[in-house]
Amino acid sequence: MVSLYLVYKIYGQGQKIGTADTIQAAFKHMWKMQFRDGDKYRGKWHFNPTTAAWEGNPIDSAKVQDTMAAIKNKCGKDGGDRKHSLAMSEEFMSRMFAWSEEQCPASKYEGKSTTVEEQSLKTKHLAFKCFASTSWIIWSRLQSIQHTIFRATTDESEGMAKTGLINLTKKLIFEVYTAYLTRCGKFKICAQSGLPACDSFSWMTRWVKYLEESPLEPEDYIFPATGANGIVQTGENISHDDVQKWITEFASGADLPRANGTY
C-alpha cells in the first residue's frame, strides 16, 4: 500500500522527491513507534521461516525501495538533485538547436564576418552543432570526438575520391582517434534530413567547409581550439573545459534539465 501511495503522490499528483522522502520517513517512524513493544516491525525486513511470516519495518522492503529508486530517477530527470549526466534525447537536441538558431541563424554561417564578436559567435554555434550531432549519432564520448583529426583519403573500393571527410555518395567517412589508443574507429554516416538536429552529415559538411577557408593539413583537428577572437587553431584540439562550457550554455539556453548540462 505504501508503494502505491508513493506512486499516486509523485506520478499521479506530480509531487517532488521531497514529498516521497517525507512519506517514507513518516511511515517508517510510525511502524517503529506504534509497534515498539514487539519485534515484528523492528529491524531489517526479512522472512522468518520459523514463524512463516515477514518481519521488520515494511518501509525497508524491496518493493518500497524499488519504488523510491524509480521516483528518484524520475525526479532527477525533472530537474532534481541528479548527480550523473542524463542521456541526450532527440527532443532535447532539437530544443538546443532551436535556441542556437535564435542566437545565430544558420544563414549567417556563409560569408565573411565583419566583427570579432560575429566571428566568435558564428564559430561557436556552428562548431557546437557539428560536435553535438556527431557525438549523438555515433553515441560517442567526449574523449573520442575531441581528438578527431582531418584525413584526406581515397577509397579505391568504392571507386571515388573523398575530399577531407566528405564522400560523394552522401556518406560521411571519418576516423576517430583517442589520446590513449593507437587504433581508430571508422564510421559511415548518411544524411538524415528528417532529424535536422542530429544530422551529423549536414553539419559536418558545413563545418568542414567553414574550416577550409584556411587549408587543412592531414593532422589538423576537426574540433580545434578556438581563440577569444573566434579564430580556430586547427593544430590543437578543443579542451574538455571548453566543450563543457558549450554544453552548459546551450543546455541552459534551451532550458533543459540540469542533468543535461554535463558530459
PDB file of C-alpha atoms in Angstrom:
ATOM      1  CA  MET A   1       0.000   0.000   0.000  1.00  0.00           C
ATOM      2  CA  VAL A   2       2.858   2.407   0.774  1.00  0.00           C
ATOM      3  CA  SER A   3       4.344   1.771  -2.645  1.00  0.00           C
ATOM      4  CA  LEU A   4       1.015   2.506  -4.351  1.00  0.00           C
ATOM      5  CA  TYR A   5       0.583   5.662  -2.274  1.00  0.00           C
ATOM      6  CA  LEU A   6       4.025   6.891  -3.282  1.00  0.00           C
ATOM      7  CA  VAL A   7       3.256   6.269  -6.942  1.00  0.00           C
ATOM      8  CA  TYR A   8      -0.048   8.141  -6.627  1.00  0.00           C
ATOM      9  CA  LYS A   9       1.532  11.187  -4.959  1.00  0.00           C
ATOM     10  CA  ILE A  10       4.526  11.509  -7.277  1.00  0.00           C
ATOM     11  CA  TYR A  11       3.258  10.240 -10.621  1.00  0.00           C
ATOM     12  CA  GLY A  12      -0.436  10.997 -10.134  1.00  0.00           C
ATOM     13  CA  GLN A  13      -0.250  14.382  -8.418  1.00  0.00           C
ATOM     14  CA  GLY A  14       3.141  15.470  -9.718  1.00  0.00           C
ATOM     15  CA  GLN A  15       4.722  15.982  -6.295  1.00  0.00           C
ATOM     16  CA  LYS A  16       8.511  16.225  -5.939  1.00  0.00           C
ATOM     17  CA  ILE A  17      11.098  13.947  -4.352  1.00  0.00           C
ATOM     18  CA  GLY A  18      10.784  15.762  -1.017  1.00  0.00           C
ATOM     19  CA  THR A  19       7.198  14.537  -0.681  1.00  0.00           C
ATOM     20  CA  ALA A  20       8.279  10.941  -1.277  1.00  0.00           C
ATOM     21  CA  ASP A  21      11.060  11.241   1.294  1.00  0.00           C
ATOM     22  CA  THR A  22       8.625  12.657   3.865  1.00  0.00           C
ATOM     23  CA  ILE A  23       6.097   9.867   3.274  1.00  0.00           C
ATOM     24  CA  GLN A  24       8.792   7.217   3.529  1.00  0.00           C
ATOM     25  CA  ALA A  25      10.165   8.677   6.771  1.00  0.00           C
ATOM     26  CA  ALA A  26       6.698   9.098   8.323  1.00  0.00           C
ATOM     27  CA  PHE A  27       5.632   5.510   7.689  1.00  0.00           C
ATOM     28  CA  LYS A  28       8.961   4.169   8.870  1.00  0.00           C
ATOM     29  CA  HIS A  29       8.634   6.131  12.110  1.00  0.00           C
ATOM     30  CA  MET A  30       5.014   5.030  12.541  1.00  0.00           C
ATOM     31  CA  TRP A  31       5.835   1.334  12.334  1.00  0.00           C
ATOM     32  CA  LYS A  32       8.865   1.773  14.525  1.00  0.00           C
ATOM     33  CA  MET A  33       6.959   3.616  17.283  1.00  0.00           C
ATOM     34  CA  GLN A  34       3.500   2.055  17.062  1.00  0.00           C
ATOM     35  CA  PHE A  35       4.796  -1.462  17.453  1.00  0.00           C
ATOM     36  CA  ARG A  36       7.858  -0.689  19.567  1.00  0.00           C
ATOM     37  CA  ASP A  37       6.786  -3.150  22.278  1.00  0.00           C
ATOM     38  CA  GLY A  38       7.242  -6.084  19.941  1.00  0.00           C
ATOM     39  CA  ASP A  39       9.862  -7.310  17.499  1.00  0.00           C
ATOM     40  CA  LYS A  40       7.692  -7.942  14.451  1.00  0.00           C
ATOM     41  CA  TYR A  41       8.089  -4.499  12.870  1.00  0.00           C
ATOM     42  CA  ARG A  42      11.604  -3.726  14.086  1.00  0.00           C
ATOM     43  CA  GLY A  43      14.888  -4.245  12.280  1.00  0.00           C
ATOM     44  CA  LYS A  44      15.633  -5.345   8.736  1.00  0.00           C
ATOM     45  CA  TRP A  45      12.725  -6.532   6.587  1.00  0.00           C
ATOM     46  CA  HIS A  46      13.070 -10.286   6.174  1.00  0.00           C
ATOM     47  CA  PHE A  47      11.169 -13.564   6.042  1.00  0.00           C
ATOM     48  CA  ASN A  48      11.205 -15.615   9.246  1.00  0.00           C
ATOM     49  CA  PRO A  49      10.984 -19.310   8.328  1.00  0.00           C
ATOM     50  CA  THR A  50      10.190 -20.229  11.914  1.00  0.00           C
ATOM     51  CA  THR A  51       7.005 -18.166  12.058  1.00  0.00           C
ATOM     52  CA  ALA A  52       6.445 -18.324   8.279  1.00  0.00           C
ATOM     53  CA  ALA A  53       5.887 -14.566   8.297  1.00  0.00           C
ATOM     54  CA  TRP A  54       7.614 -11.377   7.167  1.00  0.00           C
ATOM     55  CA  GLU A  55       9.189  -9.296   9.923  1.00  0.00           C
ATOM     56  CA  GLY A  56      10.910  -5.936  10.185  1.00  0.00           C
ATOM     57  CA  ASN A  57       9.957  -2.467   9.006  1.00  0.00           C
ATOM     58  CA  PRO A  58       7.882  -2.698   5.782  1.00  0.00           C
ATOM     59  CA  ILE A  59       9.444   0.540   4.514  1.00  0.00           C
ATOM     60  CA  ASP A  60      12.686  -1.404   4.079  1.00  0.00           C
ATOM     61  CA  SER A  61      11.000  -3.938   1.802  1.00  0.00           C
ATOM     62  CA  ALA A  62      12.351  -4.411  -1.710  1.00  0.00           C
ATOM     63  CA  LYS A  63       9.078  -3.194  -3.252  1.00  0.00           C
ATOM     64  CA  VAL A  64       9.147   0.149  -1.434  1.00  0.00           C
ATOM     65  CA  GLN A  65      12.873   0.599  -2.065  1.00  0.00           C
ATOM     66  CA  ASP A  66      12.438  -0.124  -5.781  1.00  0.00           C
ATOM     67  CA  THR A  67       9.588   2.377  -5.927  1.00  0.00           C
ATOM     68  CA  MET A  68      11.743   5.021  -4.250  1.00  0.00           C
ATOM     69  CA  ALA A  69      14.589   4.333  -6.679  1.00  0.00           C
ATOM     70  CA  ALA A  70      12.216   4.836  -9.627  1.00  0.00           C
ATOM     71  CA  ILE A  71      10.886   8.055  -8.098  1.00  0.00           C
ATOM     72  CA  LYS A  72      14.386   9.432  -7.545  1.00  0.00           C
ATOM     73  CA  ASN A  73      15.249   8.666 -11.150  1.00  0.00           C
ATOM     74  CA  LYS A  74      12.067  10.341 -12.346  1.00  0.00           C
ATOM     75  CA  CYS A  75      12.552  13.426 -10.202  1.00  0.00           C
ATOM     76  CA  GLY A  76      16.173  13.635 -11.300  1.00  0.00           C
ATOM     77  CA  LYS A  77      15.051  13.866 -14.926  1.00  0.00           C
ATOM     78  CA  ASP A  78      12.684  16.671 -13.963  1.00  0.00           C
ATOM     79  CA  GLY A  79      15.453  18.789 -12.503  1.00  0.00           C
ATOM     80  CA  GLY A  80      16.078  17.224  -9.103  1.00  0.00           C
ATOM     81  CA  ASP A  81      19.392  16.508  -7.436  1.00  0.00           C
ATOM     82  CA  ARG A  82      20.565  14.046 -10.038  1.00  0.00           C
ATOM     83  CA  LYS A  83      24.350  13.660  -9.776  1.00  0.00           C
ATOM     84  CA  HIS A  84      25.125  11.968 -13.105  1.00  0.00           C
ATOM     85  CA  SER A  85      24.527  13.137 -16.638  1.00  0.00           C
ATOM     86  CA  LEU A  86      21.281  12.369 -18.399  1.00  0.00           C
ATOM     87  CA  ALA A  87      21.261  10.848 -21.874  1.00  0.00           C
ATOM     88  CA  MET A  88      20.560  13.455 -24.539  1.00  0.00           C
ATOM     89  CA  SER A  89      17.274  12.771 -26.348  1.00  0.00           C
ATOM     90  CA  GLU A  90      16.401  13.866 -29.877  1.00  0.00           C
ATOM     91  CA  GLU A  91      13.826  16.243 -28.385  1.00  0.00           C
ATOM     92  CA  PHE A  92      16.462  17.940 -26.241  1.00  0.00           C
ATOM     93  CA  MET A  93      18.824  18.152 -29.204  1.00  0.00           C
ATOM     94  CA  SER A  94      16.091  19.902 -31.196  1.00  0.00           C
ATOM     95  CA  ARG A  95      15.484  22.368 -28.379  1.00  0.00           C
ATOM     96  CA  MET A  96      19.176  23.266 -28.186  1.00  0.00           C
ATOM     97  CA  PHE A  97      19.423  23.702 -31.942  1.00  0.00           C
ATOM     98  CA  ALA A  98      16.277  25.863 -31.969  1.00  0.00           C
ATOM     99  CA  TRP A  99      17.805  28.089 -29.294  1.00  0.00           C
ATOM    100  CA  SER A 100      21.036  28.254 -31.286  1.00  0.00           C
ATOM    101  CA  GLU A 101      19.104  29.315 -34.381  1.00  0.00           C
ATOM    102  CA  GLU A 102      17.609  32.208 -32.406  1.00  0.00           C
ATOM    103  CA  GLN A 103      21.037  33.352 -31.240  1.00  0.00           C
ATOM    104  CA  CYS A 104      22.884  32.830 -34.512  1.00  0.00           C
ATOM    105  CA  PRO A 105      20.760  31.948 -37.581  1.00  0.00           C
ATOM    106  CA  ALA A 106      22.311  29.412 -39.952  1.00  0.00           C
ATOM    107  CA  SER A 107      22.113  31.998 -42.732  1.00  0.00           C
ATOM    108  CA  LYS A 108      24.958  33.847 -41.005  1.00  0.00           C
ATOM    109  CA  TYR A 109      27.386  30.948 -41.413  1.00  0.00           C
ATOM    110  CA  GLU A 110      28.114  31.891 -45.011  1.00  0.00           C
ATOM    111  CA  GLY A 111      30.289  34.853 -45.875  1.00  0.00           C
ATOM    112  CA  LYS A 112      32.920  36.845 -44.046  1.00  0.00           C
ATOM    113  CA  SER A 113      32.429  38.149 -40.532  1.00  0.00           C
ATOM    114  CA  THR A 114      32.599  41.916 -40.114  1.00  0.00           C
ATOM    115  CA  THR A 115      33.451  41.962 -36.396  1.00  0.00           C
ATOM    116  CA  VAL A 116      35.361  39.815 -33.918  1.00  0.00           C
ATOM    117  CA  GLU A 117      32.141  39.250 -31.971  1.00  0.00           C
ATOM    118  CA  GLU A 118      30.327  37.973 -35.062  1.00  0.00           C
ATOM    119  CA  GLN A 119      33.214  35.655 -35.943  1.00  0.00           C
ATOM    120  CA  SER A 120      33.340  34.225 -32.419  1.00  0.00           C
ATOM    121  CA  LEU A 121      29.560  33.708 -32.239  1.00  0.00           C
ATOM    122  CA  LYS A 122      29.396  32.054 -35.644  1.00  0.00           C
ATOM    123  CA  THR A 123      32.317  29.732 -34.905  1.00  0.00           C
ATOM    124  CA  LYS A 124      30.896  28.635 -31.559  1.00  0.00           C
ATOM    125  CA  HIS A 125      27.388  27.844 -32.800  1.00  0.00           C
ATOM    126  CA  LEU A 126      28.436  26.034 -35.953  1.00  0.00           C
ATOM    127  CA  ALA A 127      31.133  24.058 -34.147  1.00  0.00           C
ATOM    128  CA  PHE A 128      28.741  23.041 -31.381  1.00  0.00           C
ATOM    129  CA  LYS A 129      26.075  21.865 -33.824  1.00  0.00           C
ATOM    130  CA  CYS A 130      28.617  19.717 -35.630  1.00  0.00           C
ATOM    131  CA  PHE A 131      30.144  18.392 -32.407  1.00  0.00           C
ATOM    132  CA  ALA A 132      26.800  17.645 -30.739  1.00  0.00           C
ATOM    133  CA  SER A 133      25.163  15.977 -33.749  1.00  0.00           C
ATOM    134  CA  THR A 134      28.238  13.828 -34.417  1.00  0.00           C
ATOM    135  CA  SER A 135      28.519  12.768 -30.781  1.00  0.00           C
ATOM    136  CA  TRP A 136      24.806  11.939 -30.731  1.00  0.00           C
ATOM    137  CA  ILE A 137      24.700   9.980 -33.965  1.00  0.00           C
ATOM    138  CA  ILE A 138      27.633   7.685 -33.164  1.00  0.00           C
ATOM    139  CA  TRP A 139      26.894   7.666 -29.415  1.00  0.00           C
ATOM    140  CA  SER A 140      30.445   8.622 -28.601  1.00  0.00           C
ATOM    141  CA  ARG A 141      32.080  10.174 -25.574  1.00  0.00           C
ATOM    142  CA  LEU A 142      33.929  13.461 -25.467  1.00  0.00           C
ATOM    143  CA  GLN A 143      37.361  11.851 -25.182  1.00  0.00           C
ATOM    144  CA  SER A 144      36.873  10.274 -28.624  1.00  0.00           C
ATOM    145  CA  ILE A 145      35.238  13.096 -30.581  1.00  0.00           C
ATOM    146  CA  GLN A 146      37.614  15.624 -29.073  1.00  0.00           C
ATOM    147  CA  HIS A 147      40.566  14.033 -30.887  1.00  0.00           C
ATOM    148  CA  THR A 148      39.023  13.589 -34.347  1.00  0.00           C
ATOM    149  CA  ILE A 149      41.562  14.598 -36.994  1.00  0.00           C
ATOM    150  CA  PHE A 150      41.298  15.617 -40.629  1.00  0.00           C
ATOM    151  CA  ARG A 151      42.143  12.939 -43.206  1.00  0.00           C
ATOM    152  CA  ALA A 152      42.193  13.323 -46.988  1.00  0.00           C
ATOM    153  CA  THR A 153      41.945   9.814 -48.424  1.00  0.00           C
ATOM    154  CA  THR A 154      40.904   7.875 -51.499  1.00  0.00           C
ATOM    155  CA  ASP A 155      38.595   4.913 -51.116  1.00  0.00           C
ATOM    156  CA  GLU A 156      39.522   2.690 -54.048  1.00  0.00           C
ATOM    157  CA  SER A 157      36.972   0.034 -53.079  1.00  0.00           C
ATOM    158  CA  GLU A 158      34.140   2.492 -53.744  1.00  0.00           C
ATOM    159  CA  GLY A 159      35.868   3.931 -56.777  1.00  0.00           C
ATOM    160  CA  MET A 160      35.769   7.564 -55.742  1.00  0.00           C
ATOM    161  CA  ALA A 161      37.888  10.189 -54.073  1.00  0.00           C
ATOM    162  CA  LYS A 162      36.989  11.853 -50.815  1.00  0.00           C
ATOM    163  CA  THR A 163      37.988  15.416 -50.089  1.00  0.00           C
ATOM    164  CA  GLY A 164      38.626  15.570 -46.404  1.00  0.00           C
ATOM    165  CA  LEU A 165      35.711  13.824 -44.768  1.00  0.00           C
ATOM    166  CA  ILE A 166      33.003  14.144 -47.372  1.00  0.00           C
ATOM    167  CA  ASN A 167      32.177  11.243 -49.654  1.00  0.00           C
ATOM    168  CA  LEU A 168      30.411  11.863 -52.973  1.00  0.00           C
ATOM    169  CA  THR A 169      27.913   9.096 -52.171  1.00  0.00           C
ATOM    170  CA  LYS A 170      26.386  11.330 -49.496  1.00  0.00           C
ATOM    171  CA  LYS A 171      28.124   9.414 -46.751  1.00  0.00           C
ATOM    172  CA  LEU A 172      30.380  10.860 -44.129  1.00  0.00           C
ATOM    173  CA  ILE A 173      33.502   8.785 -43.550  1.00  0.00           C
ATOM    174  CA  PHE A 174      35.932   9.753 -40.854  1.00  0.00           C
ATOM    175  CA  GLU A 175      38.308   8.227 -38.353  1.00  0.00           C
ATOM    176  CA  VAL A 176      38.184   8.839 -34.639  1.00  0.00           C
ATOM    177  CA  TYR A 177      41.443   8.585 -32.709  1.00  0.00           C
ATOM    178  CA  THR A 178      41.628   8.812 -28.949  1.00  0.00           C
ATOM    179  CA  ALA A 179      44.507  10.163 -26.919  1.00  0.00           C
ATOM    180  CA  TYR A 180      45.113   6.801 -25.314  1.00  0.00           C
ATOM    181  CA  LEU A 181      44.585   4.401 -28.236  1.00  0.00           C
ATOM    182  CA  THR A 182      46.549   3.966 -31.440  1.00  0.00           C
ATOM    183  CA  ARG A 183      43.735   2.209 -33.251  1.00  0.00           C
ATOM    184  CA  CYS A 184      40.771   4.109 -34.630  1.00  0.00           C
ATOM    185  CA  GLY A 185      37.082   3.638 -35.273  1.00  0.00           C
ATOM    186  CA  LYS A 186      35.757   4.284 -38.769  1.00  0.00           C
ATOM    187  CA  PHE A 187      32.173   5.434 -39.222  1.00  0.00           C
ATOM    188  CA  LYS A 188      29.953   5.850 -42.267  1.00  0.00           C
ATOM    189  CA  ILE A 189      27.141   8.317 -41.701  1.00  0.00           C
ATOM    190  CA  CYS A 190      24.352   9.169 -44.133  1.00  0.00           C
ATOM    191  CA  ALA A 191      22.378  12.402 -44.318  1.00  0.00           C
ATOM    192  CA  GLN A 192      19.248  12.437 -42.141  1.00  0.00           C
ATOM    193  CA  SER A 193      17.036  15.284 -43.276  1.00  0.00           C
ATOM    194  CA  GLY A 194      14.240  14.066 -41.019  1.00  0.00           C
ATOM    195  CA  LEU A 195      16.367  14.698 -37.916  1.00  0.00           C
ATOM    196  CA  PRO A 196      17.935  18.108 -38.568  1.00  0.00           C
ATOM    197  CA  ALA A 197      19.317  18.460 -35.040  1.00  0.00           C
ATOM    198  CA  CYS A 198      21.031  15.078 -35.306  1.00  0.00           C
ATOM    199  CA  ASP A 199      22.100  15.275 -38.953  1.00  0.00           C
ATOM    200  CA  SER A 200      25.836  14.844 -38.467  1.00  0.00           C
ATOM    201  CA  PHE A 201      26.458  14.623 -42.202  1.00  0.00           C
ATOM    202  CA  SER A 202      24.961  18.028 -42.976  1.00  0.00           C
ATOM    203  CA  TRP A 203      26.543  19.812 -40.028  1.00  0.00           C
ATOM    204  CA  MET A 204      29.932  18.205 -40.624  1.00  0.00           C
ATOM    205  CA  THR A 205      29.758  19.272 -44.275  1.00  0.00           C
ATOM    206  CA  ARG A 206      29.105  22.863 -43.267  1.00  0.00           C
ATOM    207  CA  TRP A 207      31.711  22.860 -40.535  1.00  0.00           C
ATOM    208  CA  VAL A 208      34.494  21.426 -42.703  1.00  0.00           C
ATOM    209  CA  LYS A 209      33.672  23.958 -45.418  1.00  0.00           C
ATOM    210  CA  TYR A 210      33.921  26.675 -42.784  1.00  0.00           C
ATOM    211  CA  LEU A 211      37.260  25.341 -41.537  1.00  0.00           C
ATOM    212  CA  GLU A 212      38.631  25.061 -45.068  1.00  0.00           C
ATOM    213  CA  GLU A 213      38.561  28.821 -45.518  1.00  0.00           C
ATOM    214  CA  SER A 214      42.142  28.151 -44.458  1.00  0.00           C
ATOM    215  CA  PRO A 215      43.597  24.915 -45.946  1.00  0.00           C
ATOM    216  CA  LEU A 216      43.584  21.960 -43.560  1.00  0.00           C
ATOM    217  CA  GLU A 217      46.555  19.676 -43.090  1.00  0.00           C
ATOM    218  CA  PRO A 218      46.217  15.877 -42.600  1.00  0.00           C
ATOM    219  CA  GLU A 219      46.931  16.122 -38.873  1.00  0.00           C
ATOM    220  CA  ASP A 220      44.684  19.106 -38.162  1.00  0.00           C
ATOM    221  CA  TYR A 221      41.775  18.637 -35.783  1.00  0.00           C
ATOM    222  CA  ILE A 222      38.167  18.734 -36.880  1.00  0.00           C
ATOM    223  CA  PHE A 223      37.238  20.172 -33.484  1.00  0.00           C
ATOM    224  CA  PRO A 224      40.101  22.565 -32.785  1.00  0.00           C
ATOM    225  CA  ALA A 225      40.716  25.025 -30.004  1.00  0.00           C
ATOM    226  CA  THR A 226      39.264  28.464 -30.637  1.00  0.00           C
ATOM    227  CA  GLY A 227      40.758  31.776 -29.603  1.00  0.00           C
ATOM    228  CA  ALA A 228      38.834  34.605 -27.952  1.00  0.00           C
ATOM    229  CA  ASN A 229      38.580  36.267 -31.357  1.00  0.00           C
ATOM    230  CA  GLY A 230      36.767  33.257 -32.831  1.00  0.00           C
ATOM    231  CA  ILE A 231      39.773  32.161 -34.891  1.00  0.00           C
ATOM    232  CA  VAL A 232      40.258  28.387 -34.840  1.00  0.00           C
ATOM    233  CA  GLN A 233      43.655  26.884 -34.063  1.00  0.00           C
ATOM    234  CA  THR A 234      43.459  23.685 -36.089  1.00  0.00           C
ATOM    235  CA  GLY A 235      46.718  22.251 -34.789  1.00  0.00           C
ATOM    236  CA  GLU A 236      45.322  21.993 -31.255  1.00  0.00           C
ATOM    237  CA  ASN A 237      42.248  20.000 -30.242  1.00  0.00           C
ATOM    238  CA  ILE A 238      39.444  21.585 -28.234  1.00  0.00           C
ATOM    239  CA  SER A 239      39.708  21.156 -24.471  1.00  0.00           C
ATOM    240  CA  HIS A 240      37.281  19.337 -22.197  1.00  0.00           C
ATOM    241  CA  ASP A 241      36.598  22.587 -20.321  1.00  0.00           C
ATOM    242  CA  ASP A 242      35.633  24.421 -23.497  1.00  0.00           C
ATOM    243  CA  VAL A 243      33.226  21.668 -24.533  1.00  0.00           C
ATOM    244  CA  GLN A 244      31.687  21.704 -21.057  1.00  0.00           C
ATOM    245  CA  LYS A 245      31.164  25.465 -21.371  1.00  0.00           C
ATOM    246  CA  TRP A 246      29.377  24.891 -24.678  1.00  0.00           C
ATOM    247  CA  ILE A 247      27.106  22.228 -23.233  1.00  0.00           C
ATOM    248  CA  THR A 248      26.288  24.305 -20.174  1.00  0.00           C
ATOM    249  CA  GLU A 249      25.489  27.372 -22.271  1.00  0.00           C
ATOM    250  CA  PHE A 250      23.362  25.586 -24.871  1.00  0.00           C
ATOM    251  CA  ALA A 251      21.523  23.361 -22.376  1.00  0.00           C
ATOM    252  CA  SER A 252      20.814  26.356 -20.164  1.00  0.00           C
ATOM    253  CA  GLY A 253      19.704  28.479 -23.103  1.00  0.00           C
ATOM    254  CA  ALA A 254      17.287  25.756 -24.209  1.00  0.00           C
ATOM    255  CA  ASP A 255      16.052  25.354 -20.600  1.00  0.00           C
ATOM    256  CA  LEU A 256      16.964  21.667 -20.414  1.00  0.00           C
ATOM    257  CA  PRO A 257      17.049  19.709 -17.131  1.00  0.00           C
ATOM    258  CA  ARG A 258      20.240  20.331 -15.176  1.00  0.00           C
ATOM    259  CA  ALA A 259      21.411  16.744 -15.693  1.00  0.00           C
ATOM    260  CA  ASN A 260      21.806  17.510 -19.409  1.00  0.00           C
ATOM    261  CA  GLY A 261      24.390  20.155 -18.585  1.00  0.00           C
ATOM    262  CA  THR A 262      27.214  17.650 -18.080  1.00  0.00           C
ATOM    263  CA  TYR A 263      29.138  15.432 -20.437  1.00  0.00           C
TER     264      TYR A 263
END
